């Protein structure tokens, strides 16, 4: 009798242990269901006062990923004399090896003739955009502060964000950059007029630069990205 009871207890303990183990393995798996290469953007409004948004989301710290051949959600950039500013990070995800060989990088510098303090935390040397094992949110998008969008519009010039691509000719990075309807676009250097759907393409040996001159004027700049097969 005692042996049968003991055997039953041991069986229950083993089943429970297997169940707990299954739960732990399931919890450790990444939440992503991504099956192809992706481009990721993290966009943070440091003081959550409306200077930086992802589409119509409330200001905060938002991470968005887009699979290859699809556009990211657009970023709304409206930095001005309000305190804080925005931080911007990029990332790549390659679960199916579709992005093998791809090398993306960026620089962030002042325009020619502008004082260096016009754009905080410049990176004149190309900064590689990292690959992550799966789409992932902060705080592992390091190092801070990423790209800091908090320019002083009372100084001459503007800030240039330049993106570079190397390592493959089978993948390109498309950029849409446009300004809000009803404004003159002076805060968004080289941006397209609203509704034109103009696209700039970063290719091997063909970088693309956009100018950021956001200030206290009306309007804002919109920015979106798409990895695309050629």
GROMACS .gro file of C-alpha atoms in nm:
model
  230
    1UNK     CA    1   0.000   0.000   0.000
    2UNK     CA    2   0.269   0.242   0.101
    3UNK     CA    3   0.470   0.161  -0.214
    4UNK     CA    4   0.169   0.234  -0.441
    5UNK     CA    5   0.114   0.570  -0.268
    6UNK     CA    6   0.482   0.655  -0.304
    7UNK     CA    7   0.478   0.564  -0.673
    8UNK     CA    8   0.173   0.789  -0.730
    9UNK     CA    9   0.347   1.079  -0.551
   10UNK     CA   10   0.661   1.038  -0.758
   11UNK     CA   11   0.455   1.029  -1.079
   12UNK     CA   12   0.274   1.351  -0.987
   13UNK     CA   13   0.605   1.523  -0.900
   14UNK     CA   14   0.757   1.419  -1.233
   15UNK     CA   15   0.459   1.547  -1.432
   16UNK     CA   16   0.468   1.879  -1.244
   17UNK     CA   17   0.842   1.914  -1.306
   18UNK     CA   18   0.793   1.848  -1.678
   19UNK     CA   19   0.513   2.107  -1.690
   20UNK     CA   20   0.725   2.371  -1.518
   21UNK     CA   21   1.012   2.293  -1.755
   22UNK     CA   22   0.783   2.337  -2.054
   23UNK     CA   23   0.665   2.670  -1.918
   24UNK     CA   24   1.022   2.789  -1.868
   25UNK     CA   25   1.124   2.688  -2.220
   26UNK     CA   26   0.817   2.859  -2.367
   27UNK     CA   27   0.882   3.178  -2.170
   28UNK     CA   28   1.243   3.191  -2.288
   29UNK     CA   29   1.149   3.184  -2.656
   30UNK     CA   30   1.144   3.522  -2.837
   31UNK     CA   31   0.804   3.679  -2.885
   32UNK     CA   32   0.873   3.757  -3.251
   33UNK     CA   33   0.710   3.558  -3.528
   34UNK     CA   34   0.929   3.723  -3.791
   35UNK     CA   35   1.021   3.500  -4.084
   36UNK     CA   36   1.215   3.744  -4.303
   37UNK     CA   37   1.461   4.030  -4.274
   38UNK     CA   38   1.339   4.345  -4.099
   39UNK     CA   39   1.439   4.708  -4.045
   40UNK     CA   40   1.371   4.848  -3.700
   41UNK     CA   41   1.341   5.199  -3.561
   42UNK     CA   42   1.326   5.313  -3.200
   43UNK     CA   43   1.208   5.672  -3.151
   44UNK     CA   44   1.201   5.835  -2.807
   45UNK     CA   45   1.050   6.167  -2.698
   46UNK     CA   46   1.274   6.241  -2.402
   47UNK     CA   47   1.033   6.472  -2.219
   48UNK     CA   48   0.714   6.330  -2.374
   49UNK     CA   49   0.603   6.677  -2.479
   50UNK     CA   50   0.504   6.607  -2.839
   51UNK     CA   51   0.830   6.671  -3.024
   52UNK     CA   52   0.867   6.312  -3.144
   53UNK     CA   53   0.596   6.062  -3.236
   54UNK     CA   54   0.547   5.743  -3.435
   55UNK     CA   55   0.245   5.822  -3.651
   56UNK     CA   56  -0.042   5.919  -3.417
   57UNK     CA   57   0.090   5.732  -3.112
   58UNK     CA   58   0.126   5.940  -2.795
   59UNK     CA   59   0.480   6.070  -2.738
   60UNK     CA   60   0.699   5.825  -2.552
   61UNK     CA   61   0.947   5.550  -2.638
   62UNK     CA   62   0.823   5.351  -2.939
   63UNK     CA   63   0.991   5.067  -3.128
   64UNK     CA   64   0.862   4.961  -3.470
   65UNK     CA   65   0.982   4.690  -3.711
   66UNK     CA   66   0.896   4.643  -4.080
   67UNK     CA   67   0.965   4.329  -4.287
   68UNK     CA   68   1.162   4.355  -4.609
   69UNK     CA   69   0.962   4.520  -4.892
   70UNK     CA   70   0.737   4.698  -4.638
   71UNK     CA   71   0.751   5.053  -4.502
   72UNK     CA   72   0.810   5.130  -4.138
   73UNK     CA   73   0.550   5.339  -3.961
   74UNK     CA   74   0.639   5.704  -4.021
   75UNK     CA   75   0.821   5.919  -3.768
   76UNK     CA   76   0.693   6.270  -3.696
   77UNK     CA   77   0.983   6.504  -3.607
   78UNK     CA   78   0.886   6.839  -3.454
   79UNK     CA   79   1.175   6.939  -3.227
   80UNK     CA   80   1.178   7.304  -3.121
   81UNK     CA   81   1.260   7.524  -2.819
   82UNK     CA   82   1.070   7.294  -2.584
   83UNK     CA   83   1.296   7.107  -2.344
   84UNK     CA   84   1.425   6.764  -2.431
   85UNK     CA   85   1.428   6.648  -2.790
   86UNK     CA   86   1.429   6.308  -2.961
   87UNK     CA   87   1.658   6.007  -2.972
   88UNK     CA   88   1.663   5.779  -3.273
   89UNK     CA   89   1.806   5.428  -3.319
   90UNK     CA   90   1.811   5.185  -3.610
   91UNK     CA   91   1.836   4.804  -3.605
   92UNK     CA   92   1.825   4.500  -3.835
   93UNK     CA   93   1.682   4.150  -3.791
   94UNK     CA   94   1.779   3.859  -4.018
   95UNK     CA   95   1.595   3.535  -3.923
   96UNK     CA   96   1.604   3.382  -4.273
   97UNK     CA   97   1.947   3.506  -4.389
   98UNK     CA   98   1.780   3.729  -4.651
   99UNK     CA   99   1.998   4.020  -4.537
  100UNK     CA  100   2.327   3.829  -4.542
  101UNK     CA  101   2.610   4.057  -4.652
  102UNK     CA  102   2.414   4.377  -4.591
  103UNK     CA  103   2.603   4.653  -4.414
  104UNK     CA  104   2.414   4.970  -4.321
  105UNK     CA  105   2.562   5.268  -4.140
  106UNK     CA  106   2.495   5.638  -4.081
  107UNK     CA  107   2.660   5.967  -3.998
  108UNK     CA  108   2.505   6.266  -3.823
  109UNK     CA  109   2.681   6.600  -3.879
  110UNK     CA  110   2.625   6.974  -3.911
  111UNK     CA  111   2.583   7.127  -4.253
  112UNK     CA  112   2.877   7.304  -4.413
  113UNK     CA  113   2.967   7.626  -4.233
  114UNK     CA  114   2.737   7.566  -3.935
  115UNK     CA  115   2.878   7.580  -3.579
  116UNK     CA  116   2.932   7.239  -3.422
  117UNK     CA  117   2.687   7.309  -3.139
  118UNK     CA  118   2.407   7.330  -3.398
  119UNK     CA  119   2.362   6.950  -3.369
  120UNK     CA  120   2.422   6.762  -3.044
  121UNK     CA  121   2.628   6.441  -3.030
  122UNK     CA  122   2.755   6.439  -3.388
  123UNK     CA  123   2.896   6.118  -3.537
  124UNK     CA  124   3.113   6.215  -3.836
  125UNK     CA  125   3.250   5.858  -3.862
  126UNK     CA  126   3.003   5.602  -4.001
  127UNK     CA  127   2.818   5.418  -3.724
  128UNK     CA  128   2.717   5.059  -3.812
  129UNK     CA  129   2.350   4.965  -3.776
  130UNK     CA  130   2.340   4.651  -3.563
  131UNK     CA  131   2.182   4.314  -3.632
  132UNK     CA  132   1.967   4.173  -3.351
  133UNK     CA  133   1.871   3.805  -3.317
  134UNK     CA  134   1.499   3.897  -3.322
  135UNK     CA  135   1.292   4.217  -3.314
  136UNK     CA  136   1.359   4.364  -2.974
  137UNK     CA  137   1.257   4.667  -2.772
  138UNK     CA  138   1.466   4.889  -2.548
  139UNK     CA  139   1.673   4.904  -2.329
  140UNK     CA  140   1.910   4.678  -2.523
  141UNK     CA  141   1.931   4.923  -2.814
  142UNK     CA  142   2.265   5.058  -2.702
  143UNK     CA  143   2.469   5.268  -2.685
  144UNK     CA  144   2.279   5.577  -2.579
  145UNK     CA  145   2.208   5.839  -2.691
  146UNK     CA  146   2.181   5.705  -3.047
  147UNK     CA  147   2.106   5.993  -3.283
  148UNK     CA  148   2.004   6.302  -3.086
  149UNK     CA  149   1.754   6.529  -3.259
  150UNK     CA  150   1.758   6.846  -3.050
  151UNK     CA  151   1.902   7.104  -3.284
  152UNK     CA  152   1.926   7.472  -3.197
  153UNK     CA  153   1.731   7.635  -3.479
  154UNK     CA  154   1.847   7.983  -3.374
  155UNK     CA  155   2.191   7.901  -3.511
  156UNK     CA  156   2.274   7.896  -3.885
  157UNK     CA  157   2.272   7.573  -4.081
  158UNK     CA  158   2.104   7.242  -4.004
  159UNK     CA  159   2.182   6.876  -3.920
  160UNK     CA  160   2.256   6.614  -4.188
  161UNK     CA  161   2.163   6.249  -4.142
  162UNK     CA  162   2.338   6.038  -4.408
  163UNK     CA  163   2.276   5.665  -4.460
  164UNK     CA  164   2.522   5.432  -4.633
  165UNK     CA  165   2.484   5.078  -4.771
  166UNK     CA  166   2.759   4.829  -4.854
  167UNK     CA  167   2.821   4.457  -4.890
  168UNK     CA  168   2.542   4.369  -5.133
  169UNK     CA  169   2.364   4.497  -5.441
  170UNK     CA  170   2.058   4.276  -5.388
  171UNK     CA  171   1.907   4.490  -5.111
  172UNK     CA  172   1.850   4.867  -5.100
  173UNK     CA  173   1.710   5.103  -4.838
  174UNK     CA  174   1.430   5.335  -4.950
  175UNK     CA  175   1.359   5.660  -4.764
  176UNK     CA  176   1.048   5.873  -4.771
  177UNK     CA  177   1.096   6.222  -4.626
  178UNK     CA  178   0.821   6.481  -4.653
  179UNK     CA  179   0.680   6.778  -4.468
  180UNK     CA  180   0.337   6.854  -4.326
  181UNK     CA  181   0.072   6.991  -4.560
  182UNK     CA  182   0.030   7.367  -4.530
  183UNK     CA  183   0.389   7.452  -4.431
  184UNK     CA  184   0.678   7.566  -4.647
  185UNK     CA  185   0.904   7.272  -4.564
  186UNK     CA  186   1.189   7.495  -4.443
  187UNK     CA  187   1.235   7.274  -4.138
  188UNK     CA  188   1.282   6.965  -4.355
  189UNK     CA  189   1.576   7.026  -4.590
  190UNK     CA  190   1.539   6.843  -4.925
  191UNK     CA  191   1.208   6.689  -4.816
  192UNK     CA  192   0.934   6.614  -5.068
  193UNK     CA  193   0.610   6.806  -5.089
  194UNK     CA  194   0.313   6.632  -4.925
  195UNK     CA  195   0.141   6.384  -5.152
  196UNK     CA  196   0.427   6.345  -5.402
  197UNK     CA  197   0.530   5.998  -5.274
  198UNK     CA  198   0.891   6.073  -5.366
  199UNK     CA  199   1.141   5.805  -5.262
  200UNK     CA  200   1.519   5.832  -5.219
  201UNK     CA  201   1.714   5.506  -5.242
  202UNK     CA  202   2.034   5.418  -5.056
  203UNK     CA  203   2.238   5.180  -5.270
  204UNK     CA  204   2.588   5.046  -5.264
  205UNK     CA  205   2.820   5.343  -5.320
  206UNK     CA  206   2.518   5.576  -5.328
  207UNK     CA  207   2.446   5.729  -4.983
  208UNK     CA  208   2.145   5.952  -4.917
  209UNK     CA  209   2.143   6.262  -4.695
  210UNK     CA  210   1.842   6.432  -4.539
  211UNK     CA  211   1.858   6.771  -4.366
  212UNK     CA  212   1.687   6.837  -4.031
  213UNK     CA  213   1.620   7.202  -3.946
  214UNK     CA  214   1.327   7.162  -3.710
  215UNK     CA  215   1.247   7.467  -3.496
  216UNK     CA  216   0.962   7.681  -3.365
  217UNK     CA  217   0.804   7.725  -3.708
  218UNK     CA  218   0.477   7.561  -3.801
  219UNK     CA  219   0.469   7.203  -3.922
  220UNK     CA  220   0.686   6.895  -3.885
  221UNK     CA  221   0.890   6.645  -4.086
  222UNK     CA  222   0.778   6.290  -4.161
  223UNK     CA  223   1.027   6.007  -4.217
  224UNK     CA  224   0.984   5.637  -4.313
  225UNK     CA  225   1.213   5.355  -4.429
  226UNK     CA  226   1.184   5.036  -4.636
  227UNK     CA  227   1.432   4.760  -4.706
  228UNK     CA  228   1.368   4.635  -5.058
  229UNK     CA  229   1.488   4.347  -5.275
  230UNK     CA  230   1.619   4.442  -5.618
   0.00000   0.00000   0.00000
